Short mmCIF file of C-alpha atoms in Angstrom, two decimals:
data_model
loop_
_atom_site.label_atom_id
_atom_site.label_comp_id
_atom_site.label_asym_id
_atom_site.label_seq_id
_atom_site.Cartn_x
_atom_site.Cartn_y
_atom_site.Cartn_z
CA MET A 1 139.62 72.67 133.39
CA VAL A 2 140.49 73.75 136.94
CA GLN A 3 141.65 77.19 135.81
CA ARG A 4 138.67 77.81 133.57
CA GLN A 5 136.09 76.63 136.09
CA GLN A 6 137.73 78.80 138.74
CA ALA A 7 137.40 81.82 136.44
CA LEU A 8 133.78 80.86 135.91
CA ALA A 9 133.18 80.65 139.66
CA ASP A 10 134.75 84.09 140.18
CA ALA A 11 132.37 85.59 137.60
CA ILE A 12 129.32 83.97 139.22
CA ARG A 13 130.24 85.11 142.74
CA GLN A 14 130.21 88.74 141.59
CA ASP A 15 126.44 88.61 141.14
CA PRO A 16 124.69 90.33 144.07
CA GLU A 17 122.07 87.58 144.42
CA VAL A 18 124.66 84.78 144.84
CA VAL A 19 125.64 83.90 148.41
CA SER A 20 128.07 81.05 147.82
CA LEU A 21 128.85 78.15 145.50
CA SER A 22 130.52 74.74 145.55
CA SER A 23 132.57 73.51 142.59
CA PHE A 24 133.28 69.90 141.58
CA ILE A 25 135.67 68.68 138.88
CA GLY A 26 136.57 65.15 137.86
CA VAL A 27 134.87 61.88 137.01
CA ASP A 28 132.34 60.78 139.62
CA GLY A 29 128.71 59.68 139.74
CA THR A 30 127.60 62.94 138.10
CA ASN A 31 130.49 64.09 135.90
CA THR A 32 131.10 61.43 133.27
CA THR A 33 134.27 62.88 131.71
CA LEU A 34 137.28 64.91 132.82
CA ASN A 35 136.14 68.00 130.94
CA ASP A 36 132.84 68.14 132.84
CA GLY A 37 132.35 70.06 136.06
CA ARG A 38 129.44 70.95 138.30
CA MET A 39 128.55 73.83 140.58
CA MET A 40 125.97 74.17 143.32
CA ILE A 41 125.03 77.86 143.50
CA ASN A 42 123.29 79.15 146.63
CA LEU A 43 121.12 82.24 146.18
CA LYS A 44 119.74 84.59 148.77
CA PRO A 45 116.42 83.58 150.39
CA LYS A 46 113.44 84.30 148.17
CA ASP A 47 112.06 86.96 150.49
CA GLU A 48 115.34 88.90 150.19
CA ARG A 49 115.51 88.69 146.39
CA SER A 50 113.88 91.23 144.14
CA GLU A 51 114.01 89.01 141.03
CA SER A 52 112.81 85.56 140.12
CA ILE A 53 115.17 82.65 139.69
CA GLU A 54 114.55 82.64 135.92
CA THR A 55 115.71 86.27 135.69
CA ILE A 56 118.79 85.53 137.78
CA MET A 57 119.71 82.53 135.62
CA ALA A 58 119.34 84.60 132.46
CA ARG A 59 121.62 87.30 133.91
CA LEU A 60 124.23 84.74 135.03
CA ARG A 61 124.14 83.19 131.59
CA ARG A 62 124.98 86.55 130.02
CA GLU A 63 127.70 87.34 132.57
CA THR A 64 129.48 84.00 132.11
CA GLN A 65 129.63 84.23 128.33
CA ALA A 66 132.72 86.44 128.70
CA VAL A 67 134.70 83.58 130.31
CA PRO A 68 136.70 81.98 127.45
CA GLY A 69 137.10 78.29 126.77
CA ILE A 70 134.19 76.99 128.85
CA SER A 71 130.40 76.79 128.55
CA VAL A 72 127.96 76.81 131.45
CA TYR A 73 124.35 75.60 131.64
CA PHE A 74 122.00 76.61 134.46
CA GLN A 75 118.93 74.83 135.75
CA PRO A 76 116.99 75.25 139.01
CA VAL A 77 117.08 72.58 141.68
CA GLN A 78 113.88 70.53 141.68
CA ASP A 79 112.49 69.28 144.99
CA LEU A 80 110.32 66.76 143.14
CA THR A 81 111.86 65.23 140.04
CA ILE A 82 111.28 62.14 137.93
CA ASP A 83 114.50 62.40 135.94
CA SER A 84 116.75 59.36 136.20
CA THR A 85 119.73 61.01 134.48
CA VAL A 86 121.64 64.24 135.08
CA SER A 87 121.93 66.45 132.02
CA ARG A 88 122.91 70.01 131.18
CA ALA A 89 119.31 71.15 130.75
CA GLN A 90 115.91 70.29 132.17
CA TYR A 91 114.51 68.08 129.40
CA GLN A 92 116.08 65.13 127.57
CA PHE A 93 115.68 63.69 124.11
CA VAL A 94 117.47 60.49 123.00
CA LEU A 95 118.47 59.10 119.62
CA GLY A 96 119.09 55.37 119.41
CA ALA A 97 120.54 53.21 116.64
CA ALA A 98 122.17 49.85 116.06
CA GLY A 99 125.68 51.33 115.94
CA ASP A 100 127.72 54.48 116.45
CA SER A 101 128.41 54.71 112.74
CA ILE A 102 124.70 55.29 112.10
CA LEU A 103 124.40 58.01 114.76
CA ALA A 104 127.60 59.91 113.95
CA PRO A 105 126.47 61.77 110.78
CA TRP A 106 123.01 62.69 112.11
CA VAL A 107 123.83 64.01 115.58
CA PRO A 108 125.45 67.31 114.40
CA GLN A 109 122.67 67.88 111.87
CA LEU A 110 119.97 67.49 114.49
CA LEU A 111 121.93 69.65 116.96
CA THR A 112 122.09 72.45 114.38
CA ALA A 113 118.36 72.15 113.61
CA LEU A 114 117.38 72.20 117.30
CA SER A 115 119.64 75.16 118.05
CA GLY A 116 117.81 77.20 115.43
CA ALA A 117 114.32 76.52 116.86
CA PRO A 118 112.95 79.61 118.66
CA GLN A 119 111.06 77.44 121.17
CA LEU A 120 114.28 75.89 122.50
CA GLN A 121 117.36 77.19 124.29
CA ASN A 122 120.51 75.75 125.85
CA VAL A 123 120.49 72.85 123.39
CA SER A 124 123.43 70.49 123.84
CA THR A 125 124.41 66.86 123.41
CA ASN A 126 126.78 64.53 125.24
CA TYR A 127 127.66 62.72 122.00
CA LEU A 128 131.15 64.22 121.55
CA ASP A 129 133.23 62.12 119.17
CA GLU A 130 136.30 64.37 118.90
CA GLY A 131 138.08 63.20 122.02
CA LEU A 132 141.56 61.68 121.91
CA THR A 133 142.40 58.07 122.74
CA ALA A 134 145.91 56.61 123.15
CA ASN A 135 146.06 53.04 121.89
CA ILE A 136 149.03 50.86 122.85
CA GLU A 137 149.70 48.27 120.12
CA VAL A 138 151.94 45.54 121.52
CA ASP A 139 154.33 43.66 119.22
CA ARG A 140 153.54 40.20 120.55
CA ASP A 141 156.55 38.49 118.93
CA THR A 142 159.08 40.96 120.33
CA ALA A 143 157.41 40.96 123.74
CA ALA A 144 157.49 37.14 123.78
CA ARG A 145 161.25 37.10 123.15
CA PHE A 146 161.72 39.31 126.22
CA GLY A 147 159.25 37.24 128.25
CA VAL A 148 156.77 40.13 128.66
CA THR A 149 153.06 39.32 128.72
CA ALA A 150 150.06 41.59 128.17
CA ALA A 151 149.19 41.31 131.87
CA THR A 152 152.65 42.61 132.77
CA ILE A 153 152.13 45.67 130.55
CA ASP A 154 148.71 46.25 132.05
CA ASN A 155 150.08 46.12 135.61
CA ALA A 156 152.92 48.51 134.75
CA LEU A 157 150.48 51.07 133.31
CA TYR A 158 148.19 50.78 136.32
CA ASP A 159 151.15 51.21 138.69
CA ALA A 160 152.09 54.44 136.93
CA PHE A 161 148.72 56.05 136.32
CA GLY A 162 146.17 54.12 138.39
CA GLN A 163 145.23 54.07 142.08
CA ARG A 164 147.18 51.09 143.36
CA ILE A 165 147.40 50.93 147.16
CA ILE A 166 150.79 49.55 148.21
CA SER A 167 150.67 50.21 151.94
CA THR A 168 148.67 51.67 154.82
CA ILE A 169 150.11 53.89 157.52
CA TYR A 170 148.31 53.49 160.83
CA ALA A 171 148.27 56.53 163.13
CA GLN A 172 146.62 56.89 166.52
CA SER A 173 143.24 57.94 165.11
CA ASN A 174 143.59 57.80 161.31
CA GLN A 175 144.72 55.50 158.53
CA TYR A 176 146.65 56.82 155.53
CA ARG A 177 146.65 54.97 152.21
CA VAL A 178 149.90 54.96 150.28
CA ILE A 179 149.23 55.23 146.54
CA LEU A 180 151.81 54.25 143.93
CA GLN A 181 152.13 56.62 140.98
CA ALA A 182 154.59 57.76 138.36
CA ILE A 183 156.61 60.94 138.63
CA PRO A 184 154.21 63.94 138.55
CA GLY A 185 154.10 65.44 135.09
CA MET A 186 154.50 62.20 133.16
CA GLU A 187 150.74 61.96 132.57
CA ASP A 188 150.69 65.27 130.71
CA THR A 189 152.07 63.86 127.44
CA VAL A 190 151.48 60.68 125.48
CA ALA A 191 155.23 60.33 124.93
CA ALA A 192 155.59 59.48 128.62
CA LEU A 193 154.08 56.07 127.91
CA ASN A 194 157.17 55.12 125.95
CA THR A 195 159.47 55.80 128.92
CA ILE A 196 157.80 53.24 131.20
CA TYR A 197 159.81 50.10 131.92
CA VAL A 198 158.25 46.67 132.34
CA PRO A 199 159.90 43.66 133.97
CA SER A 200 160.97 40.76 131.80
CA SER A 201 161.07 37.07 132.65
CA GLY A 202 164.86 37.21 133.00
CA GLY A 203 164.70 39.81 135.75
CA GLY A 204 165.65 42.79 133.57
CA GLN A 205 163.73 45.92 132.60
CA VAL A 206 162.38 46.49 129.11
CA ARG A 207 161.50 49.94 127.82
CA MET A 208 157.88 50.23 126.57
CA ASP A 209 158.73 51.68 123.16
CA SER A 210 160.88 48.63 122.35
CA ILE A 211 157.92 46.24 122.47
CA ALA A 212 154.88 48.50 121.79
CA HIS A 213 153.77 51.44 119.69
CA VAL A 214 151.49 54.24 120.95
CA SER A 215 149.01 55.77 118.47
CA VAL A 216 146.57 58.62 119.10
CA THR A 217 143.13 58.51 117.45
CA GLN A 218 139.83 60.34 117.79
CA SER A 219 137.15 58.71 119.88
CA ALA A 220 133.95 59.54 121.75
CA LEU A 221 134.35 60.96 125.24
CA GLU A 222 131.65 58.63 126.53
CA HIS A 223 129.47 55.81 125.22
CA ASP A 224 125.81 55.90 126.22
CA HIS A 225 123.20 53.22 125.68
CA LEU A 226 119.42 53.18 125.70
CA GLY A 227 118.52 49.60 126.43
CA GLN A 228 121.09 47.55 124.50
CA PHE A 229 121.81 49.99 121.69
CA PRO A 230 124.13 53.01 121.39
CA ALA A 231 122.39 56.31 122.03
CA ALA A 232 123.00 60.05 121.86
CA MET A 233 121.25 62.20 124.45
CA PHE A 234 120.19 65.77 123.74
CA SER A 235 119.15 68.17 126.48
CA PHE A 236 117.23 71.42 126.08
CA ASP A 237 115.31 74.09 127.96
CA VAL A 238 112.08 75.79 126.95
CA ALA A 239 112.57 79.34 125.68
CA PRO A 240 110.80 82.20 127.52
CA GLY A 241 107.23 82.59 126.29
CA ALA A 242 107.07 79.07 124.85
CA SER A 243 105.34 76.02 126.32
CA LEU A 244 106.70 72.52 126.71
CA GLN A 245 104.17 71.28 124.17
CA SER A 246 105.47 73.72 121.53
CA ALA A 247 109.05 72.69 122.40
CA VAL A 248 108.22 69.01 121.91
CA GLN A 249 106.60 69.84 118.58
CA ALA A 250 109.70 71.83 117.59
CA VAL A 251 111.84 68.73 118.21
CA ARG A 252 109.54 66.66 116.01
CA ASN A 253 109.66 69.30 113.28
CA ALA A 254 113.47 69.29 113.40
CA GLU A 255 113.46 65.52 112.89
CA GLN A 256 111.32 65.86 109.79
CA ALA A 257 113.35 68.81 108.49
CA ILE A 258 116.64 66.88 108.40
CA GLY A 259 114.99 63.67 107.15
CA LEU A 260 115.99 61.41 110.03
CA PRO A 261 116.07 57.79 108.76
CA VAL A 262 113.82 55.08 110.15
CA SER A 263 116.88 53.17 111.40
CA ILE A 264 117.24 55.78 114.18
CA THR A 265 114.68 55.70 116.97
CA THR A 266 113.76 58.84 118.90
CA SER A 267 112.22 59.14 122.36
CA PHE A 268 111.85 61.68 125.13
CA GLN A 269 113.07 60.90 128.61
CA GLY A 270 112.42 62.23 132.11
CA SER A 271 110.08 65.20 132.48
CA ALA A 272 109.37 65.48 128.75
CA LEU A 273 108.24 61.84 128.62
CA ALA A 274 106.03 62.35 131.68
CA PHE A 275 104.54 65.43 130.02
CA GLN A 276 103.60 63.46 126.93
CA SER A 277 101.96 60.75 129.03
CA ALA A 278 100.05 63.29 131.11
CA LEU A 279 98.98 65.30 128.05
CA SER A 280 97.49 62.23 126.39
CA SER A 281 95.33 61.44 129.44
CA GLU A 282 94.32 64.95 130.56
CA VAL A 283 91.45 65.26 128.07
CA LEU A 284 90.13 61.83 129.00
CA LEU A 285 90.41 62.71 132.68
CA VAL A 286 88.34 65.87 132.29
CA LEU A 287 85.74 64.08 130.14
CA ALA A 288 85.50 61.25 132.69
CA ALA A 289 84.94 63.78 135.49
CA ILE A 290 82.17 65.52 133.52
CA ALA A 291 80.54 62.20 132.61
CA SER A 292 80.57 61.08 136.25
CA VAL A 293 78.96 64.31 137.37
CA TYR A 294 76.30 64.03 134.65
CA ILE A 295 75.37 60.49 135.72
CA VAL A 296 75.09 61.48 139.39
CA LEU A 297 72.96 64.53 138.61
CA GLY A 298 70.79 62.55 136.22
CA VAL A 299 70.01 60.01 138.93
CA LEU A 300 69.37 62.80 141.45
CA TYR A 301 66.93 64.81 139.32
CA GLU A 302 65.55 61.88 137.28
CA SER A 303 66.10 63.84 134.12
CA PHE A 304 68.38 63.92 131.10
CA ILE A 305 68.04 67.68 130.56
CA HIS A 306 68.56 69.35 133.93
CA PRO A 307 72.10 67.93 134.39
CA LEU A 308 73.01 69.70 131.16
CA THR A 309 71.74 72.95 132.64
CA ILE A 310 74.02 72.49 135.63
CA LEU A 311 77.00 71.49 133.49
CA SER A 312 76.53 74.65 131.43
CA THR A 313 78.32 76.56 134.19
CA LEU A 314 81.63 74.84 133.44
CA PRO A 315 82.66 76.86 130.33
CA SER A 316 82.53 80.13 132.29
CA ALA A 317 84.70 78.60 135.04
CA GLY A 318 87.25 77.33 132.50
CA ILE A 319 87.38 80.71 130.75
CA GLY A 320 87.86 82.46 134.10
CA ALA A 321 90.71 80.10 135.06
CA LEU A 322 92.49 80.68 131.74
CA LEU A 323 92.04 84.46 131.99
CA GLY A 324 93.44 84.40 135.53
CA LEU A 325 96.51 82.47 134.38
CA MET A 326 97.04 84.88 131.48
CA VAL A 327 96.78 87.96 133.73
CA ALA A 328 99.19 86.43 136.27
CA GLY A 329 101.62 85.40 133.51
CA LEU A 330 101.49 81.71 134.44
CA GLU A 331 101.41 78.65 132.22
CA LEU A 332 98.71 76.02 131.85
CA ASN A 333 100.54 73.18 133.57
CA ILE A 334 99.52 70.09 135.52
CA ILE A 335 98.88 72.06 138.72
CA SER A 336 96.59 74.58 137.02
CA ILE A 337 94.68 71.74 135.32
CA ILE A 338 94.11 70.22 138.77
CA GLY A 339 92.60 73.57 139.78
CA ILE A 340 90.26 73.47 136.78
CA ILE A 341 89.13 69.96 137.75
CA LEU A 342 88.42 71.23 141.28
CA LEU A 343 86.30 73.98 139.75
CA ILE A 344 83.99 71.34 138.26
CA GLY A 345 82.75 70.54 141.75
CA ILE A 346 82.89 74.06 143.19
CA VAL A 347 81.23 76.05 140.41
CA MET A 348 78.29 73.73 139.76
CA LYS A 349 76.85 74.40 143.22
CA ASN A 350 75.56 77.78 141.92
CA ALA A 351 73.39 76.07 139.33
CA ILE A 352 72.44 73.23 141.70
CA MET A 353 71.05 75.68 144.26
CA MET A 354 68.89 77.43 141.67
CA ILE A 355 67.78 74.37 139.69
CA ASP A 356 66.88 72.39 142.81
CA PHE A 357 64.71 75.24 144.13
CA ALA A 358 63.09 75.86 140.73
CA LEU A 359 62.17 72.19 140.22
CA THR A 360 60.62 72.04 143.69
CA ALA A 361 58.57 75.18 142.96
CA GLU A 362 57.34 73.73 139.66
CA ARG A 363 56.45 70.26 140.92
CA GLU A 364 54.99 71.10 144.32
CA ASP A 365 53.70 74.69 144.03
CA GLY A 366 52.55 74.46 140.40
CA ARG A 367 54.50 77.52 139.27
CA SER A 368 55.52 78.13 135.70
CA ALA A 369 59.13 77.68 134.65
CA ILE A 370 59.87 81.40 134.36
CA GLU A 371 58.30 82.16 137.76
CA ALA A 372 60.14 79.27 139.43
CA ILE A 373 63.60 80.15 138.09
CA HIS A 374 63.06 83.87 138.80
CA GLN A 375 62.16 83.17 142.41
CA ALA A 376 65.11 80.72 142.70
CA ALA A 377 67.54 83.37 141.44
CA LEU A 378 66.26 85.88 144.01
CA LEU A 379 66.08 83.61 147.04
CA ARG A 380 69.27 81.65 146.36
CA PHE A 381 71.47 84.65 145.59
CA ARG A 382 72.67 85.04 149.19
CA PRO A 383 73.72 81.40 149.78
CA ILE A 384 75.34 81.30 146.34
CA LEU A 385 77.34 84.43 147.15
CA MET A 386 78.30 83.11 150.59
CA THR A 387 79.63 79.79 149.32
CA THR A 388 81.52 81.46 146.45
CA VAL A 389 83.17 83.98 148.76
CA ALA A 390 84.10 81.22 151.22
CA ALA A 391 85.78 79.17 148.47
CA LEU A 392 87.38 82.35 147.07
CA PHE A 393 88.99 83.31 150.39
CA ALA A 394 90.13 79.72 150.91
CA ALA A 395 92.07 79.88 147.61
CA LEU A 396 93.63 83.30 148.21
CA PRO A 397 96.50 81.96 150.37
CA LEU A 398 97.43 79.61 147.53
CA MET A 399 97.48 82.47 145.04
CA LEU A 400 99.12 85.19 147.17
CA GLY A 401 101.44 83.01 149.27
CA SER A 402 105.19 83.52 148.97
CA GLY A 403 108.22 81.65 150.12
CA THR A 404 109.60 78.24 149.29
CA GLY A 405 107.27 76.23 147.08
CA SER A 406 104.97 79.13 146.16
CA GLU A 407 105.67 78.57 142.46
CA LEU A 408 103.97 75.18 142.75
CA ARG A 409 100.91 76.45 144.67
CA SER A 410 100.33 79.71 142.82
CA PRO A 411 98.86 78.24 139.56
CA LEU A 412 96.38 76.22 141.62
CA GLY A 413 95.14 79.28 143.51
CA VAL A 414 95.03 81.52 140.43
CA SER A 415 92.96 79.05 138.42
CA ILE A 416 90.45 78.60 141.29
CA VAL A 417 90.11 82.33 142.01
CA GLY A 418 89.79 83.28 138.32
CA GLY A 419 87.21 80.57 137.67
CA LEU A 420 85.12 81.52 140.72
CA LEU A 421 85.08 85.24 139.89
CA VAL A 422 84.00 84.84 136.28
CA SER A 423 81.51 82.04 136.96
CA GLN A 424 79.92 84.00 139.83
CA VAL A 425 79.18 86.89 137.48
CA LEU A 426 78.06 84.87 134.47
CA THR A 427 76.15 81.92 135.90
CA LEU A 428 73.58 84.12 137.69
CA PHE A 429 72.48 85.27 134.23
CA THR A 430 73.20 82.30 132.00
CA THR A 431 71.74 79.55 134.19
CA PRO A 432 68.12 80.92 134.11
CA VAL A 433 68.36 81.43 130.35
CA ILE A 434 69.57 77.88 129.73
CA TYR A 435 66.98 76.50 132.18
CA LEU A 436 64.14 78.20 130.26
CA PHE A 437 65.61 77.13 126.93
CA PHE A 438 65.69 73.45 127.92
CA ASP A 439 62.19 73.77 129.46
CA ARG A 440 60.75 75.04 126.18
CA LEU A 441 62.68 72.40 124.30
CA SER A 442 61.24 69.65 126.50
CA ARG A 443 57.70 71.03 126.05
CA VAL A 444 58.09 71.04 122.28
CA ALA A 445 59.35 67.46 122.44
CA ARG A 446 56.39 66.39 124.64
CA ARG A 447 53.89 68.03 122.31
CA GLY A 448 55.51 66.27 119.40
CA ARG A 449 55.29 62.91 121.14
CA LEU A 450 51.63 63.50 122.14
CA GLY A 451 50.78 64.48 118.57
CA GLU A 452 52.39 61.34 117.22
CA ALA A 453 50.56 59.21 119.79
CA ALA A 454 47.17 60.77 118.92
CA ALA A 455 47.81 60.31 115.21
CA GLY A 456 48.71 56.67 115.83
CA GLN A 457 45.48 56.02 117.74
CA ALA A 458 43.42 57.69 115.04
CA GLY A 459 45.11 55.56 112.41
CA GLU A 460 44.32 52.37 114.32
CA LEU A 461 40.62 53.29 114.62
CA SER A 462 40.20 54.25 110.97
CA GLY A 463 41.97 51.15 109.77
CA THR A 464 39.59 48.52 111.42
CA PRO A 465 38.45 46.03 108.66
CA GLY A 466 34.75 46.20 107.68
CA GLN A 467 33.89 49.11 109.97
CA SER A 468 34.26 52.82 109.95
CA ALA A 469 35.24 54.89 112.86
CA GLY A 470 31.66 55.96 113.44
CA GLY A 471 30.35 52.41 113.09
CA ALA A 472 32.82 51.17 115.62
CA LEU A 473 31.80 53.86 118.07
CA GLY A 474 28.05 53.38 117.45
CA SER A 475 27.93 49.61 117.69
CA ARG A 476 26.74 49.60 121.30
CA PRO A 477 23.21 48.00 121.55
CA GLN A 478 20.25 50.44 122.08
CA PRO A 479 17.34 49.75 124.41
CA ALA A 480 14.08 48.60 122.72
CA ALA A 481 11.24 51.11 122.25
CA PRO A 482 8.21 50.59 124.55
CA GLN A 483 5.23 48.76 122.96
CA ASN A 484 1.62 49.80 123.35
#
């Protein structure tokens, strides 16, 4: 492992964008097995690089494929992360079952199916069941005749291959631990276990192979659990041009393709799980924001129709934000959705300025709807343009900024700028049209209600028992004619 990881480090350092790297081998809090290693690769500052980190990782992945006997997985360092486990890729997917025997036949099938999905890349699993385990089977009867207990055998093995501290050397400024170990080289072969001597109760030494037998079997390199049950964790990255939603769907399709039994539970972990939770609530969040705005505008204008006119500006803002993200080559992620929600409050001010002026002209000056909205579009054009340009220039630093963290801010600025540009062009034309449409619709509805009310009154008059409509109207007493 040391030789192969050193060859891997030499290949990575040859890349012109790599400044330095640190290499770690051995079992610790991150590496769970002896055949796992980790590297921290330091790139040049972003302002000095001509390529993105995704391009650099793809190039390093191609360059390291020539190193034999070792596989490498790259992922960028995240400043903000919600992952509780360290894996070989960015997203995790876990299979759980009641026992390892249930998982064992399905893990390689699912790994093959996921590796063939075009939406996924760097698919791997930590469920490796082809490791080797040395089992020491003690002949209890023979060991009892020599007076050797199981604890004695355990202590002898730990003395030879463990980390037993037998002394401490105290210097003037340091302390040195003295570790007991077997002769270097004995741990390279399983046969060395038979050459260990254990003390007997009579004070003699007993060779290990005279009281025990060493057998080598296949076993898993590590045993993971999800809750209380055995689990197998898969990790994957999203392929270029694919979204996380399509990758999640590809995982579900792979489950159905291999016919995963109901005795095996599946669940996403880390960022993929957070994505599913956020995706399920995003639509409700946007609808709640629109409903809140509609209620506030309805109370303000004392109308059910005019808030719809103002909300009609939102589709143009959403289309502009999506077009901006497509032109910039960015994805529709959580940050860009936050920008779209911000547009709900920014873009509607164009329609509010016009509708508020038009309603005042209709109610106080007695103007017709077409005259009021025409005058509102002319007189409110300058303040609408001023507020849009002010918001546009405020979002430009988010969109054009570079340096550390710009990848997080850029989708927010692009969605705001794209939505403002498209809505500024469209709403000046669509808002008057929708305002006149709803005005005519309300007039037709009022005429219909007045016609129904008049018909109802006429029906009540004609239906009076024993009188006609004329008799009811002419029943007022007449003055008497003068007498001679």
